[in-house]
XYZ file of C-alpha atoms in Angstrom:
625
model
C 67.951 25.867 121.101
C 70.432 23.601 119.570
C 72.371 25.395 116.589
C 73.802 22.731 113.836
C 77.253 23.618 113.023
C 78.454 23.887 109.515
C 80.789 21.708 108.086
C 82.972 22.873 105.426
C 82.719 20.074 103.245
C 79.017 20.696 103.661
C 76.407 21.623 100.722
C 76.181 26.011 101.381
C 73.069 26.813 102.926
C 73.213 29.346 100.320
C 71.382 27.652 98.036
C 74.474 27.990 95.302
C 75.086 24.209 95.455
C 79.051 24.813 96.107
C 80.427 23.171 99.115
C 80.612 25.692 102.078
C 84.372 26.022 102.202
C 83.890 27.356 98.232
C 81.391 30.076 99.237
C 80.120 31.807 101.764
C 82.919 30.384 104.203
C 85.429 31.541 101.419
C 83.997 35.299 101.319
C 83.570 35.462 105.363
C 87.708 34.346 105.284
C 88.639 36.809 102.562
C 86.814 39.780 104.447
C 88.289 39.302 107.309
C 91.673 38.960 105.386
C 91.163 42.170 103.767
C 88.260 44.883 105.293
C 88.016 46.729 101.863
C 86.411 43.892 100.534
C 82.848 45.189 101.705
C 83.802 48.810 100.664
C 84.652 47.057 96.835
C 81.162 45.615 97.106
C 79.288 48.757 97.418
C 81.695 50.640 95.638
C 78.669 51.878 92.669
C 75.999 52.653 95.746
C 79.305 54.888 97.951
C 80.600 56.710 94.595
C 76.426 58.173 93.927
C 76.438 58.954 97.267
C 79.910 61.278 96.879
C 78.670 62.849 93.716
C 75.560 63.519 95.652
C 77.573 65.402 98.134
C 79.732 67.378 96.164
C 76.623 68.029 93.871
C 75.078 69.650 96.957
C 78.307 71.458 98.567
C 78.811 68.690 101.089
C 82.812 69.223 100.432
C 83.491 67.277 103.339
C 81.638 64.224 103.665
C 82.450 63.819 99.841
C 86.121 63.995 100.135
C 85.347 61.020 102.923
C 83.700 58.827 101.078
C 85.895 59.204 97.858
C 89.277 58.217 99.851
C 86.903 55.706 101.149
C 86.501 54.067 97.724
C 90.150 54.937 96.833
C 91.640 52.819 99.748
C 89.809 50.070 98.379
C 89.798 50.775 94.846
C 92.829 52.866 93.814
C 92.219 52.209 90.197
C 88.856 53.540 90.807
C 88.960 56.261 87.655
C 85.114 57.796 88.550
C 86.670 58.792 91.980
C 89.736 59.774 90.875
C 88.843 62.253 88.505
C 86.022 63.724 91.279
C 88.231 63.467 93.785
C 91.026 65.626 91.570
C 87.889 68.191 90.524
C 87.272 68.291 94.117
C 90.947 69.484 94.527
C 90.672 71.888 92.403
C 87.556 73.577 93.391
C 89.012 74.199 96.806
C 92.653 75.726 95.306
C 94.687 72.550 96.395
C 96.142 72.084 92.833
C 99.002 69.422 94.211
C 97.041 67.470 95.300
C 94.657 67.804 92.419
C 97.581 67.320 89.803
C 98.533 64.056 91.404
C 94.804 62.432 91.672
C 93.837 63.499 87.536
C 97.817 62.253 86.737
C 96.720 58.535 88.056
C 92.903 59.003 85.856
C 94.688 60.189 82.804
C 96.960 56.539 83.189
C 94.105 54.409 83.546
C 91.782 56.433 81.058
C 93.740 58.573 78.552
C 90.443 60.516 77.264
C 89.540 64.095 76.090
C 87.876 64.679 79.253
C 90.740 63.367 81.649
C 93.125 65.273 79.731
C 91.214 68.412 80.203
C 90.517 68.563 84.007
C 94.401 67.759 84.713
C 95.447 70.680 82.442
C 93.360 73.017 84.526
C 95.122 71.663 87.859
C 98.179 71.589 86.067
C 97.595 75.531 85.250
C 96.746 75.663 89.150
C 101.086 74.503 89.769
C 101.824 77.568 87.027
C 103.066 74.516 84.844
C 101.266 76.073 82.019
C 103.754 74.641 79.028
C 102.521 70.639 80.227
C 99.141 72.601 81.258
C 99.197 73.084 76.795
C 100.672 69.823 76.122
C 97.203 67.743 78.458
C 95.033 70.088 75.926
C 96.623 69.249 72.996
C 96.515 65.530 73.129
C 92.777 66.541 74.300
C 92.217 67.645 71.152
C 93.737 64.990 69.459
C 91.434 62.391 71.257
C 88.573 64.436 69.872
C 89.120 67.255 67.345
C 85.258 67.797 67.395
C 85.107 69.452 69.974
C 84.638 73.115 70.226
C 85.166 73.378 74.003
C 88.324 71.209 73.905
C 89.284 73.298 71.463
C 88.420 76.881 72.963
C 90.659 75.683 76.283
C 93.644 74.766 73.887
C 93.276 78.243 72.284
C 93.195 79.911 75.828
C 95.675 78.291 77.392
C 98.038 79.247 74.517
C 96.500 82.956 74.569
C 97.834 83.122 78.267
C 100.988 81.285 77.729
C 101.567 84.398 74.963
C 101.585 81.765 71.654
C 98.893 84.428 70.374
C 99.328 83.371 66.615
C 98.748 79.163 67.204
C 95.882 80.161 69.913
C 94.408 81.854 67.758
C 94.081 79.530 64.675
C 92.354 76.783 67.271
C 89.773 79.086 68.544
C 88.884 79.880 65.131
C 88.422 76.189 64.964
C 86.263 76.210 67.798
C 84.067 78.726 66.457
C 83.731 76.987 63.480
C 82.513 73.812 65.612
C 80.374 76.621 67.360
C 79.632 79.801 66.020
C 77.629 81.350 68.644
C 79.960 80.254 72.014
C 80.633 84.316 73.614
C 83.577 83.268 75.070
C 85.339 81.841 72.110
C 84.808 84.743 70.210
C 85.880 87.079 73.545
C 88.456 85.391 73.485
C 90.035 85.824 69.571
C 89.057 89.363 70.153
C 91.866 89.112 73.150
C 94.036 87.628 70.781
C 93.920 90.246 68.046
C 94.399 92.989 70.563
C 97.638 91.134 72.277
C 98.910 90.974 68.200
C 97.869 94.742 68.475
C 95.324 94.372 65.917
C 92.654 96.263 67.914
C 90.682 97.708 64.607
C 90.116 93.942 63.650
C 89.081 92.971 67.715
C 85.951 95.605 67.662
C 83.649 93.557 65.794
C 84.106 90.390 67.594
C 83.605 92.338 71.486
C 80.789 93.827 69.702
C 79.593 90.600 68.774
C 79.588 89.595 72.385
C 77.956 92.369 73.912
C 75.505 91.075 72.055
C 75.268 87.408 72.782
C 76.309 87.533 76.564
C 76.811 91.233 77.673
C 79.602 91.192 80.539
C 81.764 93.753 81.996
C 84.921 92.378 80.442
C 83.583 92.094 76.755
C 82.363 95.834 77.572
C 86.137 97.205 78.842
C 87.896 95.634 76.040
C 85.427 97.209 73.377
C 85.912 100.298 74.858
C 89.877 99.387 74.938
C 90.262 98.982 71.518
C 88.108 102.384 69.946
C 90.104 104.673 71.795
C 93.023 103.251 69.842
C 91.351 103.718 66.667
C 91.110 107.699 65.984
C 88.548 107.693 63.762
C 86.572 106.022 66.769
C 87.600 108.345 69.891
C 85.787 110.491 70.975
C 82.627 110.023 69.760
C 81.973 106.105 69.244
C 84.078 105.747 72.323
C 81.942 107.556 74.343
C 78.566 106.034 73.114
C 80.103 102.875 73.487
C 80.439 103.599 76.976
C 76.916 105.335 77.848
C 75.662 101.678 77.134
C 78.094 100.193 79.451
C 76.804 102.633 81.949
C 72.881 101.591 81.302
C 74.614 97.578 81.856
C 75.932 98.909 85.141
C 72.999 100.226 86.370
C 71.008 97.648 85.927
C 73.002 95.921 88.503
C 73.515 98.257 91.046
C 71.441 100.343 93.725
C 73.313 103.662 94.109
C 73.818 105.497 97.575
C 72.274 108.530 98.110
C 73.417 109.210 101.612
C 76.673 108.926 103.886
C 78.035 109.269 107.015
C 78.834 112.804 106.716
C 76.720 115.885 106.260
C 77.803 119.472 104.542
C 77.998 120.737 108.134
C 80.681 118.566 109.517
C 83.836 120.520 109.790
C 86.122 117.630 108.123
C 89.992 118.430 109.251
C 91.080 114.482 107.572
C 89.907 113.418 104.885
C 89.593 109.817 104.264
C 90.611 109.137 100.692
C 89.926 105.355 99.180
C 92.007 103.758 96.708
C 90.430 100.920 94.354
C 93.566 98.921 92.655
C 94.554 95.543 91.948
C 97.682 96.678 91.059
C 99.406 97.746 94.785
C 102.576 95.204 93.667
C 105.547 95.652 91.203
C 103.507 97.367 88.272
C 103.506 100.592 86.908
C 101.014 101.853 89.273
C 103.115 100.447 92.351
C 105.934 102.817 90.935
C 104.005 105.711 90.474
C 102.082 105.419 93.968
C 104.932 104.460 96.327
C 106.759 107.246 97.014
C 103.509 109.455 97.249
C 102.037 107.131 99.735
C 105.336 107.972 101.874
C 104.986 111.671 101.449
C 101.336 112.061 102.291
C 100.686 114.545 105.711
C 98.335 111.781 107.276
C 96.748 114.657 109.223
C 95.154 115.935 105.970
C 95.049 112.851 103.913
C 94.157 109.436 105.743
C 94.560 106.993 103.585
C 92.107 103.647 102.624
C 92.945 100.631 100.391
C 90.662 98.660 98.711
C 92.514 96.011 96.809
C 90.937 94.068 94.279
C 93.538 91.037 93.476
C 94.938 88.614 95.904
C 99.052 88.668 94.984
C 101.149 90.850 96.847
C 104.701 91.310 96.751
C 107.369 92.817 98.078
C 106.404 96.641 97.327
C 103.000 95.576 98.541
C 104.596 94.872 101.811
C 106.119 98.613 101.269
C 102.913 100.645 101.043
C 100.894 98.340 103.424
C 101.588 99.781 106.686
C 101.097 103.352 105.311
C 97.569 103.378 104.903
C 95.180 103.756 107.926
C 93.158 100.098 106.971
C 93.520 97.813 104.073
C 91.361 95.475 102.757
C 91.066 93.207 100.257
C 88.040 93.409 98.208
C 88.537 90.353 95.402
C 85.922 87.977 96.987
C 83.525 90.711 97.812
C 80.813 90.948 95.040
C 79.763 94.928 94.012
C 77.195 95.049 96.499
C 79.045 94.225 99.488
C 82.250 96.089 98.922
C 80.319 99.001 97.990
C 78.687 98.783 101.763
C 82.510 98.434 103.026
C 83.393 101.465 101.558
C 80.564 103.341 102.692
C 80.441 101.913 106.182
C 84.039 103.366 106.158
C 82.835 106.279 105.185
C 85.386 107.607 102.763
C 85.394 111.007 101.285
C 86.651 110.681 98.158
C 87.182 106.828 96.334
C 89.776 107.091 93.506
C 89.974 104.784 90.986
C 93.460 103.514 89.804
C 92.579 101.539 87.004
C 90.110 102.385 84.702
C 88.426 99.906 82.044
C 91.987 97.490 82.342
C 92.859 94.389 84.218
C 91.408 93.998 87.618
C 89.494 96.706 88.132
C 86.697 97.290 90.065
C 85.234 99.911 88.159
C 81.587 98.250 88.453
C 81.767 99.405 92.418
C 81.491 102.492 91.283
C 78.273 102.737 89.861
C 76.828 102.131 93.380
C 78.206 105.807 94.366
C 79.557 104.004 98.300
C 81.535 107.663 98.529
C 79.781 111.309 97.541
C 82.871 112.172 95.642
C 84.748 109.450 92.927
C 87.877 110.231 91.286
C 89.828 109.059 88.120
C 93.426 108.716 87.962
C 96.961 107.484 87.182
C 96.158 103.928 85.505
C 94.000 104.907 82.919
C 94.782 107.376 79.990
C 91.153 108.253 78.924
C 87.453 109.744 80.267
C 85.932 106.525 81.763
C 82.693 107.572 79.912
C 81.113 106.593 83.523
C 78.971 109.830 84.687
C 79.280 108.282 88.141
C 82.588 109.504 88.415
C 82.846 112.281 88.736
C 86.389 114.450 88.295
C 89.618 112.997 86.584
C 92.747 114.123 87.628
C 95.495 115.155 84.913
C 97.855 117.925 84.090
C 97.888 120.797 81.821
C 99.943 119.126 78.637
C 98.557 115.912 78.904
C 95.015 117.692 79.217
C 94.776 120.922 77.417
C 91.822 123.026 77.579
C 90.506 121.916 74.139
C 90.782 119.180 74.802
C 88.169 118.904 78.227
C 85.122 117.953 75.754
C 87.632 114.187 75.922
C 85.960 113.043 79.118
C 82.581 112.752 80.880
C 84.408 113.412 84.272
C 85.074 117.170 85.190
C 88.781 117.492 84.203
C 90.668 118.521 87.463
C 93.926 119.215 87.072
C 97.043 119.468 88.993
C 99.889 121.821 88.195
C 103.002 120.518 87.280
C 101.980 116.828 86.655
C 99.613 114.049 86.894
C 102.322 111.348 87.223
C 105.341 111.236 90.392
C 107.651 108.355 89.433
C 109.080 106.685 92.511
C 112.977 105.958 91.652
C 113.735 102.361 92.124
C 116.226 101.420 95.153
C 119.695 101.198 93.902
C 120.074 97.685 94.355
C 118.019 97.063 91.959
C 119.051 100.347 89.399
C 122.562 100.624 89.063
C 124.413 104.049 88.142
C 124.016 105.077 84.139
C 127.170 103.849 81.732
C 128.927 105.851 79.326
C 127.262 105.977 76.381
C 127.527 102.898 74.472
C 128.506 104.495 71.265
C 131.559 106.191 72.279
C 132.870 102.077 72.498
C 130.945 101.060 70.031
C 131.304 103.225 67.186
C 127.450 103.026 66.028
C 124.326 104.139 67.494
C 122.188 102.099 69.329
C 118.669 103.062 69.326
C 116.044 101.055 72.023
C 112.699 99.955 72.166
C 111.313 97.823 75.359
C 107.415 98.441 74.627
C 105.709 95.921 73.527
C 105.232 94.308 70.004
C 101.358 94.586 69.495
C 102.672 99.130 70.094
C 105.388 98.779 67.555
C 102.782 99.635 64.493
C 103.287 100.235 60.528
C 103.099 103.645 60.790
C 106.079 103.747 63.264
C 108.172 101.161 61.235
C 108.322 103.003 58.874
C 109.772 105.853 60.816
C 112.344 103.591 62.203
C 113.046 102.392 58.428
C 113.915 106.130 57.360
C 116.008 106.281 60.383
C 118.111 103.492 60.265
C 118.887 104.112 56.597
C 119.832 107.890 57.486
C 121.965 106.202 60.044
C 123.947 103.430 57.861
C 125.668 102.453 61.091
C 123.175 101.977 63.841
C 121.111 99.277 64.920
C 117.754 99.015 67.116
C 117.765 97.061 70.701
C 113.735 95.766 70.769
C 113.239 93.986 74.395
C 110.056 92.729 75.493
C 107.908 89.922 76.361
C 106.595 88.899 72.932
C 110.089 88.045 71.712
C 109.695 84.792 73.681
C 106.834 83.651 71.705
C 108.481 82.145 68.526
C 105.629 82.743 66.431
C 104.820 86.755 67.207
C 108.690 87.044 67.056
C 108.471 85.387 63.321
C 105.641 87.787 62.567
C 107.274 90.683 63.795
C 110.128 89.946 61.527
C 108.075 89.147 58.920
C 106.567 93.199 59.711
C 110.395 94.245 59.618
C 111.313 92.562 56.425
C 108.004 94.473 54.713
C 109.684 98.074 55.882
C 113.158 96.738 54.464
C 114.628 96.763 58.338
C 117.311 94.553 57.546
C 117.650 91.815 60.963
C 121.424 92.606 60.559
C 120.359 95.647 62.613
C 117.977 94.650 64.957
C 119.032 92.977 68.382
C 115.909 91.055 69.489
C 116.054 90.543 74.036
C 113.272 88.624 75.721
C 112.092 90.740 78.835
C 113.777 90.402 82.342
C 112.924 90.946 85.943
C 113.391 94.573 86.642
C 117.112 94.449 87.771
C 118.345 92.982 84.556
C 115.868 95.006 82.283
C 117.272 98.641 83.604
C 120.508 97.198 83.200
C 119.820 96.682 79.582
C 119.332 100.406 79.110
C 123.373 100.733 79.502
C 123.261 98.849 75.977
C 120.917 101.659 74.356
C 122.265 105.518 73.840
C 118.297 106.920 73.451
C 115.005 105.221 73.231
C 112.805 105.691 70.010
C 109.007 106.195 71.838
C 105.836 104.188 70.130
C 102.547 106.334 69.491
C 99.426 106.657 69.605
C 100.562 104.633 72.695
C 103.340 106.496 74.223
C 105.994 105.414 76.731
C 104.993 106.402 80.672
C 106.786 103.939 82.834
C 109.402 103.086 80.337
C 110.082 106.936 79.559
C 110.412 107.045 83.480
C 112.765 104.300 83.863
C 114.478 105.161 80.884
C 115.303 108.782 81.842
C 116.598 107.442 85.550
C 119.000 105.351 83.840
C 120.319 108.497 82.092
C 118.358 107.323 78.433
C 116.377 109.675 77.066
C 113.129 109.211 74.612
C 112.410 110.845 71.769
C 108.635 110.908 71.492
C 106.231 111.887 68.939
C 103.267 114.296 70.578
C 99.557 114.331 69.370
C 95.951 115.265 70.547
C 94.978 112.657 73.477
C 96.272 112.299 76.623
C 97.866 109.234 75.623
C 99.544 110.618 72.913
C 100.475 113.512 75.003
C 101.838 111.248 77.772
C 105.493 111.353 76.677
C 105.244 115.472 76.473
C 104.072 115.969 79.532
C 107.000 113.584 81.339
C 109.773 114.969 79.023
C 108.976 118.272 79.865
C 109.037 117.943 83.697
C 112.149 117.397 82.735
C 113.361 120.072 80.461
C 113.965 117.836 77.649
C 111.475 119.953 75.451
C 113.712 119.354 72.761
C 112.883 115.805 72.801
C 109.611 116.181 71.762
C 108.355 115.990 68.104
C 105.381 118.043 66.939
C 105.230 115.401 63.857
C 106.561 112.487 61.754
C 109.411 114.601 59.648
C 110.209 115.756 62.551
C 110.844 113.035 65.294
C 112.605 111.425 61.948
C 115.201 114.345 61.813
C 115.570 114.929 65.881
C 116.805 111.320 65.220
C 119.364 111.308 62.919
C 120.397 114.683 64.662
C 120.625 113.450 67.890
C 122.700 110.210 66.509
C 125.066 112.283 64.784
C 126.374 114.551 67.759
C 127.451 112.012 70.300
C 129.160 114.612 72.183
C 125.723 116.123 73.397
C 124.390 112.510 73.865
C 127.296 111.869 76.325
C 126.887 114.989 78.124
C 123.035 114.688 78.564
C 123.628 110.713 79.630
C 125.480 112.003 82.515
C 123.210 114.612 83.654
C 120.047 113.313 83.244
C 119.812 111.124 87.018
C 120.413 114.819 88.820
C 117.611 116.074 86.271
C 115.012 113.707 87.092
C 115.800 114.372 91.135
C 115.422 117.819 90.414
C 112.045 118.009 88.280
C 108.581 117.681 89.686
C 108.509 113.988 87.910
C 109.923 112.143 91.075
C 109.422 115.378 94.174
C 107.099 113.135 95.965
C 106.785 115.992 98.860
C 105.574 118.494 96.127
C 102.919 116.427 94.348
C 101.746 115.072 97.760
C 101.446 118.855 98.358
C 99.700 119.665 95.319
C 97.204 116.676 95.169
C 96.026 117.106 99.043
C 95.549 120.558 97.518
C 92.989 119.134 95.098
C 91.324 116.589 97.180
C 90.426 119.662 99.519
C 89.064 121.654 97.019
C 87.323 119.193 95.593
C 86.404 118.262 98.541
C 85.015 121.397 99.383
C 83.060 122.181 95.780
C 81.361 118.983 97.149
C 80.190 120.756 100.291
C 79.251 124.124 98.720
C 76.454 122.072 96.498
């Protein structure tokens, strides 16, 4: 068969009445010139295919066929911004930042702007994380979920007061979204207004019951006294029916009443086995635990570790990390490992894993140390405290059998002395004035106490007040905590404002402060700690709960009974006494160190002692059922 060749000066046998060299012989050059030509041609058929992928969980071949387009098409803004989402879904946030940076050039919308603020947030560049959302929101003001991110993002960066004027706006544009109104319930509570939170968690339980909605409801009426116990409590038998619900309880475990148990394998449930007031409180006792009494199991529920994680890891028998593991299957780890007694470490606040519990994995569950009130939960059973935090009247508190141990419920582990240096001389033997401290937080620093600190500071003409924390970095909580101030007539001349510090610089700061002036309802438990080892001591104001109790209990492991004040006359004239006779201030400065190392507060032998003690009577109750 004879096969005419084509001249290029030839009609096209296309049909499209150009001379061959114009057309087809043109393309055939210009795809052999360049390969992504054919790719550029099917670009809309490869990009539904991708989306089609990723739509189904094909991670993989999507990824493919998006560089695929991208190599031919890197202005391809469709692929881009999938590509970026992609990035994100699967944690690499570099790589995500960089794809949604090149969309947001080529298409500057709402949308764009949006998805690269999330990766951005991925990098921990949160303040250009704020800065995609607002120019979001200026691209469409409309919208009620642009504007719920904006208000979130700022709620997390700690800019309570702006976050929480555009999710009011985004309620507004959407009255019934859950998690706009969970979230300006977060708000309030962060500006410490937790009376003014309850109706919007209430609102949510409501519209989309969810654990964390729940928590923070309960949160915020055991702050309110005319709440706890009683609406507290009923608050949190309905939590208990929403648990339920969802969970299948055990019944039965690996052990029997007639197994003669020598160990006992104790489980810990925390996401907070890092640098956090747990980690302090729970170091020192891991180290001291006989491991032929106690054998120790932990179940951590967040991801980060640091470097006290890396402390405490190698003490217990088998760690594992629990954060991916849904209820359900980390209550079968637990029981599978078939612990004795589970101990919860948290309580109803960040990271907990409280839900767990309700599917009973271990015959025996525990309360203690990072929680300051009953869980309401009947599935746990006992919760740990000490006589003064928990007095006997006081039992009818909690729907856990109140167990207590003898001398305290807290053992503060000292921190190294790299990091704490020895105490100073007291600062107003140089100075000449008194300088009272605060380094609790802003949303704890209430009316009611201002005014205590108001009738101080005038009773002490000289003296000024050191407050150090977190909030002070947010311009607008620091400019309505002034504004609080100015309504008590604390003149600023006497406050010194610090912004918090890592640990090392913060106990440094106590060499600045000769005693610290204790918050309430919400009392002082790591700071009073820290405080004390740096030879500061807190005056605190005592009441009925445990958290009010709190800073009695650690001041009198101490012997500083006379640091505790039975009400507000009082804790306003152990003050101005205190500040007027330097001489005992000085003395007590220098003392205090040996005190601590002395008291029950940091004897991490003795309370190891004295809660393996516990667990084995507990323990056996259990067995004598």
């Amino acid at each position: 068969m004879n096969i005419k060749k084509i001249n290029r000066n030839d009609p096209c046998p296309c049909g499209s009445g150009k001379k061959y060299k114009q057309c087809c012989q043109a393309t055939l050059d210009a795809q052999q010139s360049d390969p992504n030509a054919r790719v550029r041609e099917n670009v809309p058929d490869l990009f539904k295919q991708a989306n089609k992928h990723q739509q189904s969980g094909n991670v993989e071949k999507a990824e493919e066929i998006y560089k695929l387009i991208l190599n031919a098409s890197p202005k391809h803004v469709s692929s881009l911004y999938n590509l970026g989402l992609l990035a994100c879904e699967t944690n690499r946030f570099e790589m995500a930042v960089e794809l949604l940076r090149k969309a947001v050039r080529l298409e500057p919308s709402a949308n764009n702007y949006c998805s690269l603020a999330i990766a951005l947030k991925g990098t921990s560049n949160t303040e250009e994380s704020i800065e995609c959302l607002r120019k979001a929101v200026s691209l469409n003001p409309a919208d009620a979920i642009v504007c719920n991110n904006l208000g979130s993002m700022l709620l997390n960066a700690r800019h309570y007061e702006e976050g929480i004027l555009y999710l009011q706006k985004a309620l507004t544009l959407n009255p019934d979204e859950a998690e706009t109104i969970n979230n300006i319930a977060s708000c309030l509570v962060r500006l410490g207004k937790l009376k003014e939170a309850v109706p919007y968690f209430r609102r949510v339980t409501q519209i989309n019951p969810h654990l964390e909605v729940f928590q923070n409801l309960l949160y915020c009426l055991y702050f309110d006294g005319y709440s706890f116990p009683q609406a507290y409590l009923e608050e949190a038998t309905q939590f208990e029916k929403f648990l339920h619900a969802h969970a299948e309880p055990y019944t039965t475990w690996h052990h029997t009443q007639h197994d003669n148990i020598i160990t006992l394998r104790i489980g810990f449930v925390s996401g907070d086995f890092k640098n956090h007031p747990v980690g302090y409180f729970l170091e020192s006792l891991i180290n001291a635990i006989d491991s032929s009494k106690i054998e120790l199991y932990a179940y951590s529920s967040q991801h980060y570790e640091d470097e006290l994680t890396a402390r405490i890891k190698p003490k217990f028998h088998q760690w594992t990390n629990i954060t991916s593991l849904d209820d359900q299957l980390a209550a079968q780890k637990i029981h599978d490992d078939g612990i004795h007694i589970l101990i919860d470490l948290a309580g109803h606040t960040a990271n907990n894993r409280l839900s767990l519990f309700s599917w009973k994995p271990a015959p025996v569950q525990v309360s203690w140390l990072g929680y300051f009130v009953s869980t309401g939960m009947t599935f746990i059973d006992y919760f740990l405290a000490d006589p003064i935090s928990v007095p006997e009247q006081n039992r009818s508190h909690f729907t856990e059998e109140v167990w207590y141990l003898p001398k305290t419920r807290l053992c503060f582990t000292p921190p190294s002395p790299d990091i704490a240096q020895e105490p100073t001389l007291l600062p107003a033997l140089n100075n000449g004035f008194v300088t009272f401290g605060c380094f609790q937080t802003i949303s704890k620093m209430t009316d009611k106490i201002l005014a205590l600190w108001a009738e101080i500071l005038h009773r002490c003409p000289n003296s000024q007040l050191l407050i150090k924390n977190h909030q002070i970095k947010d311009a607008v909580s620091k400019q309505d905590f002034i504004a609080q101030l100015k309504r008590h007539h604390i003149s600023l001349e006497r406050i010194v404002f610090e912004e918090g510090s890592p640990r090392q610089e913060y106990l440094a700061a106590y060499g600045r402060v000769d005693f610290i002036l204790d918050t309430f309802p919400f009392t002082g438990g790591t700071t009073t700690c820290e405080a004390l080892w740096m030879g500061v001591p807190t005056l605190t104001l005592t009441g009925n709960t445990l958290l009010e109790r709190q800073g009695m209990s650690l001041l009198s492991c101490v012997g500083l009974e006379s640091w505790i004040a039975t009400n507000e006359e009082d804790y306003i004239n152990k003050a101005v006494h205190y500040a007027n006779h330097l001489d005992k201030l000085a003395q007590l400065r220098g003392q205090l160190r040996q005190k601590m190392l002395a008291s029950p507060l940091t004897d991490a032998p003795l309370f190891a002692a004295d809660l393996t003690h516990a667990l084995q009577e507990i323990w056996q109750k259990h067995m004598q059922k």
